[in-house]
Amino acid sequence: VQLQASGGGLVQAGGSLRLTCAASGSIFSIFGVGWYRQTPGKQRELVAALPASGKTNYADSVKGRFTISRDNAKNTVYLQMNNLKPEDTAVYYCNADIARSSSDYSYTYWGQGTLVTVSS
């Protein structure tokens, strides 16, 4: 199983980006998914989560600006980021809890990260 994150880039403050995380490989079912971010010298922090229950969870700093969603048919997770701020600059990582078969436990997989840079 692999997660491929994409969509990062350089954007001016107030702009928008949409991150995509595509899962591939032997996938039976995808449960919870999420996006995290990390800046140099700091711990990775949760940005948004969409568990199997469907109840989204957002960091306070992004509430009202970011939206997490998923397309189960495409095994893909999105993070729509609007009204970006310089403090949103970070490497963004996706993760997903995936079971590879009906008899398998789910494991957490991580994407490779995509850099978002917001200029002031």
mmCIF file of N, CA and C in Angstrom, residues 17-108:
data_model
loop_
_atom_site.group_PDB
_atom_site.id
_atom_site.type_symbol
_atom_site.label_atom_id
_atom_site.label_comp_id
_atom_site.label_asym_id
_atom_site.label_seq_id
_atom_site.Cartn_x
_atom_site.Cartn_y
_atom_site.Cartn_z
ATOM 1 N N LEU A 17 -5.347 26.323 -2.078
ATOM 2 C CA LEU A 17 -4.726 25.127 -2.647
ATOM 3 C C LEU A 17 -5.592 23.933 -2.287
ATOM 4 N N ARG A 18 -5.521 22.919 -3.119
ATOM 5 C CA ARG A 18 -6.173 21.659 -2.783
ATOM 6 C C ARG A 18 -5.139 20.546 -2.824
ATOM 7 N N LEU A 19 -4.968 19.904 -1.697
ATOM 8 C CA LEU A 19 -4.059 18.775 -1.593
ATOM 9 C C LEU A 19 -4.825 17.488 -1.880
ATOM 10 N N THR A 20 -4.122 16.566 -2.522
ATOM 11 C CA THR A 20 -4.698 15.271 -2.857
ATOM 12 C C THR A 20 -3.815 14.163 -2.314
ATOM 13 N N CYS A 21 -4.441 13.124 -1.799
ATOM 14 C CA CYS A 21 -3.721 11.958 -1.292
ATOM 15 C C CYS A 21 -4.376 10.724 -1.884
ATOM 16 N N ALA A 22 -3.653 10.047 -2.763
ATOM 17 C CA ALA A 22 -4.194 8.885 -3.445
ATOM 18 C C ALA A 22 -3.575 7.611 -2.895
ATOM 19 N N ALA A 23 -4.410 6.676 -2.509
ATOM 20 C CA ALA A 23 -3.951 5.393 -1.998
ATOM 21 C C ALA A 23 -3.964 4.370 -3.118
ATOM 22 N N SER A 24 -2.923 3.542 -3.163
ATOM 23 C CA SER A 24 -2.848 2.515 -4.187
ATOM 24 C C SER A 24 -2.276 1.237 -3.582
ATOM 25 N N GLY A 25 -2.441 0.146 -4.313
ATOM 26 C CA GLY A 25 -1.960 -1.136 -3.835
ATOM 27 C C GLY A 25 -3.114 -2.044 -3.471
ATOM 28 N N SER A 26 -2.813 -3.010 -2.630
ATOM 29 C CA SER A 26 -3.814 -3.981 -2.207
ATOM 30 C C SER A 26 -4.650 -3.378 -1.082
ATOM 31 N N ILE A 27 -5.822 -2.870 -1.418
ATOM 32 C CA ILE A 27 -6.679 -2.182 -0.459
ATOM 33 C C ILE A 27 -8.036 -2.858 -0.403
ATOM 34 N N PHE A 28 -8.406 -3.296 0.791
ATOM 35 C CA PHE A 28 -9.748 -3.832 0.987
ATOM 36 C C PHE A 28 -10.694 -2.743 1.470
ATOM 37 N N SER A 29 -10.220 -1.987 2.461
ATOM 38 C CA SER A 29 -11.063 -0.928 3.008
ATOM 39 C C SER A 29 -10.193 0.154 3.639
ATOM 40 N N ILE A 30 -10.638 1.399 3.489
ATOM 41 C CA ILE A 30 -9.972 2.534 4.125
ATOM 42 C C ILE A 30 -10.882 3.075 5.215
ATOM 43 N N PHE A 31 -10.386 3.169 6.402
ATOM 44 C CA PHE A 31 -11.172 3.654 7.530
ATOM 45 C C PHE A 31 -10.875 5.136 7.734
ATOM 46 N N GLY A 32 -10.317 5.521 8.845
ATOM 47 C CA GLY A 32 -10.042 6.924 9.091
ATOM 48 C C GLY A 32 -8.923 7.465 8.213
ATOM 49 N N VAL A 33 -9.051 8.744 7.849
ATOM 50 C CA VAL A 33 -8.008 9.418 7.071
ATOM 51 C C VAL A 33 -7.724 10.760 7.725
ATOM 52 N N GLY A 34 -6.569 11.312 7.427
ATOM 53 C CA GLY A 34 -6.241 12.595 8.040
ATOM 54 C C GLY A 34 -5.115 13.303 7.317
ATOM 55 N N TRP A 35 -4.971 14.571 7.653
ATOM 56 C CA TRP A 35 -3.877 15.404 7.175
ATOM 57 C C TRP A 35 -3.160 15.999 8.389
ATOM 58 N N TYR A 36 -1.846 15.979 8.320
ATOM 59 C CA TYR A 36 -0.995 16.549 9.354
ATOM 60 C C TYR A 36 -0.025 17.515 8.682
ATOM 61 N N ARG A 37 0.621 18.336 9.488
ATOM 62 C CA ARG A 37 1.654 19.209 8.938
ATOM 63 C C ARG A 37 2.794 19.352 9.932
ATOM 64 N N GLN A 38 3.945 19.698 9.375
ATOM 65 C CA GLN A 38 5.139 19.817 10.214
ATOM 66 C C GLN A 38 6.044 20.912 9.675
ATOM 67 N N THR A 39 6.564 21.707 10.596
ATOM 68 C CA THR A 39 7.555 22.724 10.262
ATOM 69 C C THR A 39 8.856 22.362 10.958
ATOM 70 N N PRO A 40 9.990 22.864 10.474
ATOM 71 C CA PRO A 40 11.294 22.507 11.057
ATOM 72 C C PRO A 40 11.353 22.782 12.554
ATOM 73 N N GLY A 41 11.799 21.807 13.295
ATOM 74 C CA GLY A 41 11.964 21.962 14.730
ATOM 75 C C GLY A 41 10.705 21.759 15.544
ATOM 76 N N LYS A 42 9.606 21.468 14.872
ATOM 77 C CA LYS A 42 8.349 21.269 15.591
ATOM 78 C C LYS A 42 7.802 19.877 15.337
ATOM 79 N N GLN A 43 6.937 19.449 16.251
ATOM 80 C CA GLN A 43 6.314 18.143 16.077
ATOM 81 C C GLN A 43 5.233 18.211 15.006
ATOM 82 N N ARG A 44 4.988 17.065 14.421
ATOM 83 C CA ARG A 44 3.909 16.974 13.451
ATOM 84 C C ARG A 44 2.584 17.183 14.176
ATOM 85 N N GLU A 45 1.712 17.999 13.589
ATOM 86 C CA GLU A 45 0.450 18.303 14.232
ATOM 87 C C GLU A 45 -0.718 17.945 13.321
ATOM 88 N N LEU A 46 -1.827 17.587 13.969
ATOM 89 C CA LEU A 46 -3.032 17.255 13.226
ATOM 90 C C LEU A 46 -3.641 18.517 12.644
ATOM 91 N N VAL A 47 -4.002 18.444 11.373
ATOM 92 C CA VAL A 47 -4.692 19.541 10.713
ATOM 93 C C VAL A 47 -6.171 19.212 10.590
ATOM 94 N N ALA A 48 -6.467 18.033 10.064
ATOM 95 C CA ALA A 48 -7.852 17.629 9.864
ATOM 96 C C ALA A 48 -7.931 16.114 9.853
ATOM 97 N N ALA A 49 -9.017 15.597 10.382
ATOM 98 C CA ALA A 49 -9.216 14.152 10.414
ATOM 99 C C ALA A 49 -10.644 13.834 10.007
ATOM 100 N N LEU A 50 -10.780 12.728 9.308
ATOM 101 C CA LEU A 50 -12.099 12.249 8.907
ATOM 102 C C LEU A 50 -12.140 10.761 9.236
ATOM 103 N N PRO A 51 -12.607 10.428 10.435
ATOM 104 C CA PRO A 51 -12.645 9.024 10.834
ATOM 105 C C PRO A 51 -13.761 8.270 10.119
ATOM 106 N N ALA A 52 -13.797 6.972 10.344
ATOM 107 C CA ALA A 52 -14.804 6.143 9.697
ATOM 108 C C ALA A 52 -16.223 6.577 10.073
ATOM 109 N N SER A 53 -16.375 7.170 11.246
ATOM 110 C CA SER A 53 -17.699 7.633 11.689
ATOM 111 C C SER A 53 -18.219 8.784 10.845
ATOM 112 N N GLY A 54 -17.285 9.474 10.155
ATOM 113 C CA GLY A 54 -17.693 10.591 9.314
ATOM 114 C C GLY A 54 -17.689 11.936 9.996
ATOM 115 N N LYS A 55 -17.382 11.981 11.284
ATOM 116 C CA LYS A 55 -17.379 13.239 12.001
ATOM 117 C C LYS A 55 -16.007 13.883 11.877
ATOM 118 N N THR A 56 -15.931 14.976 11.179
ATOM 119 C CA THR A 56 -14.653 15.617 10.926
ATOM 120 C C THR A 56 -14.127 16.321 12.177
ATOM 121 N N ASN A 57 -12.828 16.476 12.201
ATOM 122 C CA ASN A 57 -12.169 17.133 13.315
ATOM 123 C C ASN A 57 -11.084 18.022 12.740
ATOM 124 N N TYR A 58 -11.042 19.277 13.155
ATOM 125 C CA TYR A 58 -10.074 20.227 12.622
ATOM 126 C C TYR A 58 -9.284 20.889 13.748
ATOM 127 N N ALA A 59 -8.044 21.223 13.453
ATOM 128 C CA ALA A 59 -7.279 22.050 14.371
ATOM 129 C C ALA A 59 -7.956 23.420 14.448
ATOM 130 N N ASP A 60 -7.919 24.025 15.608
ATOM 131 C CA ASP A 60 -8.572 25.321 15.783
ATOM 132 C C ASP A 60 -8.054 26.355 14.789
ATOM 133 N N SER A 61 -6.788 26.268 14.462
ATOM 134 C CA SER A 61 -6.162 27.266 13.598
ATOM 135 C C SER A 61 -6.655 27.213 12.155
ATOM 136 N N VAL A 62 -7.305 26.114 11.767
ATOM 137 C CA VAL A 62 -7.755 25.985 10.366
ATOM 138 C C VAL A 62 -9.268 25.893 10.225
ATOM 139 N N LYS A 63 -9.969 25.877 11.340
ATOM 140 C CA LYS A 63 -11.428 25.769 11.283
ATOM 141 C C LYS A 63 -12.024 26.922 10.477
ATOM 142 N N GLY A 64 -12.944 26.566 9.591
ATOM 143 C CA GLY A 64 -13.578 27.569 8.749
ATOM 144 C C GLY A 64 -12.808 27.881 7.482
ATOM 145 N N ARG A 65 -11.572 27.405 7.393
ATOM 146 C CA ARG A 65 -10.752 27.674 6.197
ATOM 147 C C ARG A 65 -10.413 26.400 5.431
ATOM 148 N N PHE A 66 -10.210 25.293 6.147
ATOM 149 C CA PHE A 66 -9.824 24.032 5.513
ATOM 150 C C PHE A 66 -10.993 23.061 5.559
ATOM 151 N N THR A 67 -11.062 22.201 4.536
ATOM 152 C CA THR A 67 -12.091 21.168 4.490
ATOM 153 C C THR A 67 -11.473 19.862 4.021
ATOM 154 N N ILE A 68 -11.676 18.823 4.806
ATOM 155 C CA ILE A 68 -11.212 17.491 4.434
ATOM 156 C C ILE A 68 -12.375 16.725 3.830
ATOM 157 N N SER A 69 -12.079 15.966 2.792
ATOM 158 C CA SER A 69 -13.113 15.154 2.155
ATOM 159 C C SER A 69 -12.457 13.921 1.556
ATOM 160 N N ARG A 70 -13.286 12.977 1.137
ATOM 161 C CA ARG A 70 -12.745 11.745 0.567
ATOM 162 C C ARG A 70 -13.637 11.262 -0.564
ATOM 163 N N ASP A 71 -13.027 10.555 -1.496
ATOM 164 C CA ASP A 71 -13.740 9.897 -2.581
ATOM 165 C C ASP A 71 -13.412 8.416 -2.446
ATOM 166 N N ASN A 72 -14.333 7.661 -1.879
ATOM 167 C CA ASN A 72 -14.065 6.249 -1.607
ATOM 168 C C ASN A 72 -13.877 5.447 -2.889
ATOM 169 N N ALA A 73 -14.557 5.827 -3.945
ATOM 170 C CA ALA A 73 -14.431 5.103 -5.210
ATOM 171 C C ALA A 73 -13.029 5.240 -5.791
ATOM 172 N N LYS A 74 -12.374 6.355 -5.482
ATOM 173 C CA LYS A 74 -11.031 6.612 -6.008
ATOM 174 C C LYS A 74 -9.941 6.390 -4.966
ATOM 175 N N ASN A 75 -10.324 5.972 -3.772
ATOM 176 C CA ASN A 75 -9.348 5.807 -2.678
ATOM 177 C C ASN A 75 -8.510 7.072 -2.509
ATOM 178 N N THR A 76 -9.180 8.188 -2.495
ATOM 179 C CA THR A 76 -8.485 9.477 -2.479
ATOM 180 C C THR A 76 -9.061 10.382 -1.390
ATOM 181 N N VAL A 77 -8.160 11.126 -0.772
ATOM 182 C CA VAL A 77 -8.524 12.084 0.263
ATOM 183 C C VAL A 77 -8.067 13.466 -0.185
ATOM 184 N N TYR A 78 -8.851 14.472 0.127
ATOM 185 C CA TYR A 78 -8.535 15.835 -0.279
ATOM 186 C C TYR A 78 -8.463 16.753 0.939
ATOM 187 N N LEU A 79 -7.707 17.808 0.787
ATOM 188 C CA LEU A 79 -7.714 18.881 1.774
ATOM 189 C C LEU A 79 -7.816 20.193 1.010
ATOM 190 N N GLN A 80 -8.982 20.789 1.065
ATOM 191 C CA GLN A 80 -9.184 22.092 0.435
ATOM 192 C C GLN A 80 -8.776 23.163 1.438
ATOM 193 N N MET A 81 -7.838 23.995 1.045
ATOM 194 C CA MET A 81 -7.305 25.030 1.928
ATOM 195 C C MET A 81 -7.604 26.394 1.327
ATOM 196 N N ASN A 82 -8.401 27.160 2.018
ATOM 197 C CA ASN A 82 -8.774 28.506 1.560
ATOM 198 C C ASN A 82 -8.248 29.551 2.530
ATOM 199 N N ASN A 83 -8.169 30.768 2.048
ATOM 200 C CA ASN A 83 -7.697 31.885 2.867
ATOM 201 C C ASN A 83 -6.400 31.518 3.590
ATOM 202 N N LEU A 84 -5.452 31.052 2.826
ATOM 203 C CA LEU A 84 -4.193 30.597 3.417
ATOM 204 C C LEU A 84 -3.427 31.750 4.050
ATOM 205 N N LYS A 85 -2.714 31.419 5.120
ATOM 206 C CA LYS A 85 -1.929 32.393 5.869
ATOM 207 C C LYS A 85 -0.468 31.949 5.889
ATOM 208 N N PRO A 86 0.460 32.877 6.062
ATOM 209 C CA PRO A 86 1.879 32.487 6.124
ATOM 210 C C PRO A 86 2.154 31.412 7.180
ATOM 211 N N GLU A 87 1.425 31.422 8.267
ATOM 212 C CA GLU A 87 1.642 30.418 9.313
ATOM 213 C C GLU A 87 1.150 29.036 8.914
ATOM 214 N N ASP A 88 0.490 28.904 7.770
ATOM 215 C CA ASP A 88 0.121 27.590 7.254
ATOM 216 C C ASP A 88 1.276 26.923 6.506
ATOM 217 N N THR A 89 2.362 27.654 6.307
ATOM 218 C CA THR A 89 3.520 27.102 5.615
ATOM 219 C C THR A 89 4.067 25.901 6.378
ATOM 220 N N ALA A 90 4.163 24.775 5.682
ATOM 221 C CA ALA A 90 4.606 23.526 6.319
ATOM 222 C C ALA A 90 4.659 22.429 5.264
ATOM 223 N N VAL A 91 5.217 21.312 5.653
ATOM 224 C CA VAL A 91 5.088 20.094 4.859
ATOM 225 C C VAL A 91 3.837 19.373 5.350
ATOM 226 N N TYR A 92 2.961 19.062 4.437
ATOM 227 C CA TYR A 92 1.697 18.414 4.775
ATOM 228 C C TYR A 92 1.768 16.926 4.437
ATOM 229 N N TYR A 93 1.334 16.124 5.393
ATOM 230 C CA TYR A 93 1.337 14.674 5.251
ATOM 231 C C TYR A 93 -0.091 14.137 5.379
ATOM 232 N N CYS A 94 -0.401 13.148 4.565
ATOM 233 C CA CYS A 94 -1.676 12.469 4.736
ATOM 234 C C CYS A 94 -1.441 11.120 5.387
ATOM 235 N N ASN A 95 -2.444 10.628 6.058
ATOM 236 C CA ASN A 95 -2.384 9.262 6.549
ATOM 237 C C ASN A 95 -3.736 8.600 6.411
ATOM 238 N N ALA A 96 -3.730 7.289 6.476
ATOM 239 C CA ALA A 96 -4.964 6.537 6.330
ATOM 240 C C ALA A 96 -4.826 5.195 7.033
ATOM 241 N N ASP A 97 -5.916 4.758 7.655
ATOM 242 C CA ASP A 97 -5.982 3.439 8.272
ATOM 243 C C ASP A 97 -6.579 2.495 7.239
ATOM 244 N N ILE A 98 -5.770 1.539 6.808
ATOM 245 C CA ILE A 98 -6.147 0.685 5.677
ATOM 246 C C ILE A 98 -6.038 -0.780 6.038
ATOM 247 N N ALA A 99 -7.059 -1.530 5.666
ATOM 248 C CA ALA A 99 -7.010 -2.988 5.770
ATOM 249 C C ALA A 99 -6.806 -3.547 4.369
ATOM 250 N N ARG A 100 -5.882 -4.474 4.240
ATOM 251 C CA ARG A 100 -5.558 -5.000 2.916
ATOM 252 C C ARG A 100 -6.428 -6.186 2.510
ATOM 253 N N SER A 101 -7.144 -6.760 3.482
ATOM 254 C CA SER A 101 -8.068 -7.839 3.173
ATOM 255 C C SER A 101 -9.146 -7.874 4.247
ATOM 256 N N SER A 102 -10.170 -8.688 4.004
ATOM 257 C CA SER A 102 -11.275 -8.766 4.963
ATOM 258 C C SER A 102 -10.844 -9.381 6.285
ATOM 259 N N SER A 103 -9.759 -10.127 6.260
ATOM 260 C CA SER A 103 -9.284 -10.785 7.478
ATOM 261 C C SER A 103 -8.099 -10.066 8.106
ATOM 262 N N ASP A 104 -7.740 -8.918 7.550
ATOM 263 C CA ASP A 104 -6.553 -8.198 8.000
ATOM 264 C C ASP A 104 -6.933 -7.094 8.975
ATOM 265 N N TYR A 105 -6.062 -6.836 9.929
ATOM 266 C CA TYR A 105 -6.229 -5.653 10.752
ATOM 267 C C TYR A 105 -5.886 -4.430 9.902
ATOM 268 N N SER A 106 -6.382 -3.277 10.329
ATOM 269 C CA SER A 106 -6.005 -2.060 9.617
ATOM 270 C C SER A 106 -4.689 -1.532 10.189
ATOM 271 N N TYR A 107 -3.917 -0.950 9.323
ATOM 272 C CA TYR A 107 -2.655 -0.326 9.694
ATOM 273 C C TYR A 107 -2.672 1.111 9.217
ATOM 274 N N THR A 108 -1.865 1.931 9.878
ATOM 275 C CA THR A 108 -1.784 3.340 9.493
ATOM 276 C C THR A 108 -0.636 3.540 8.514
#
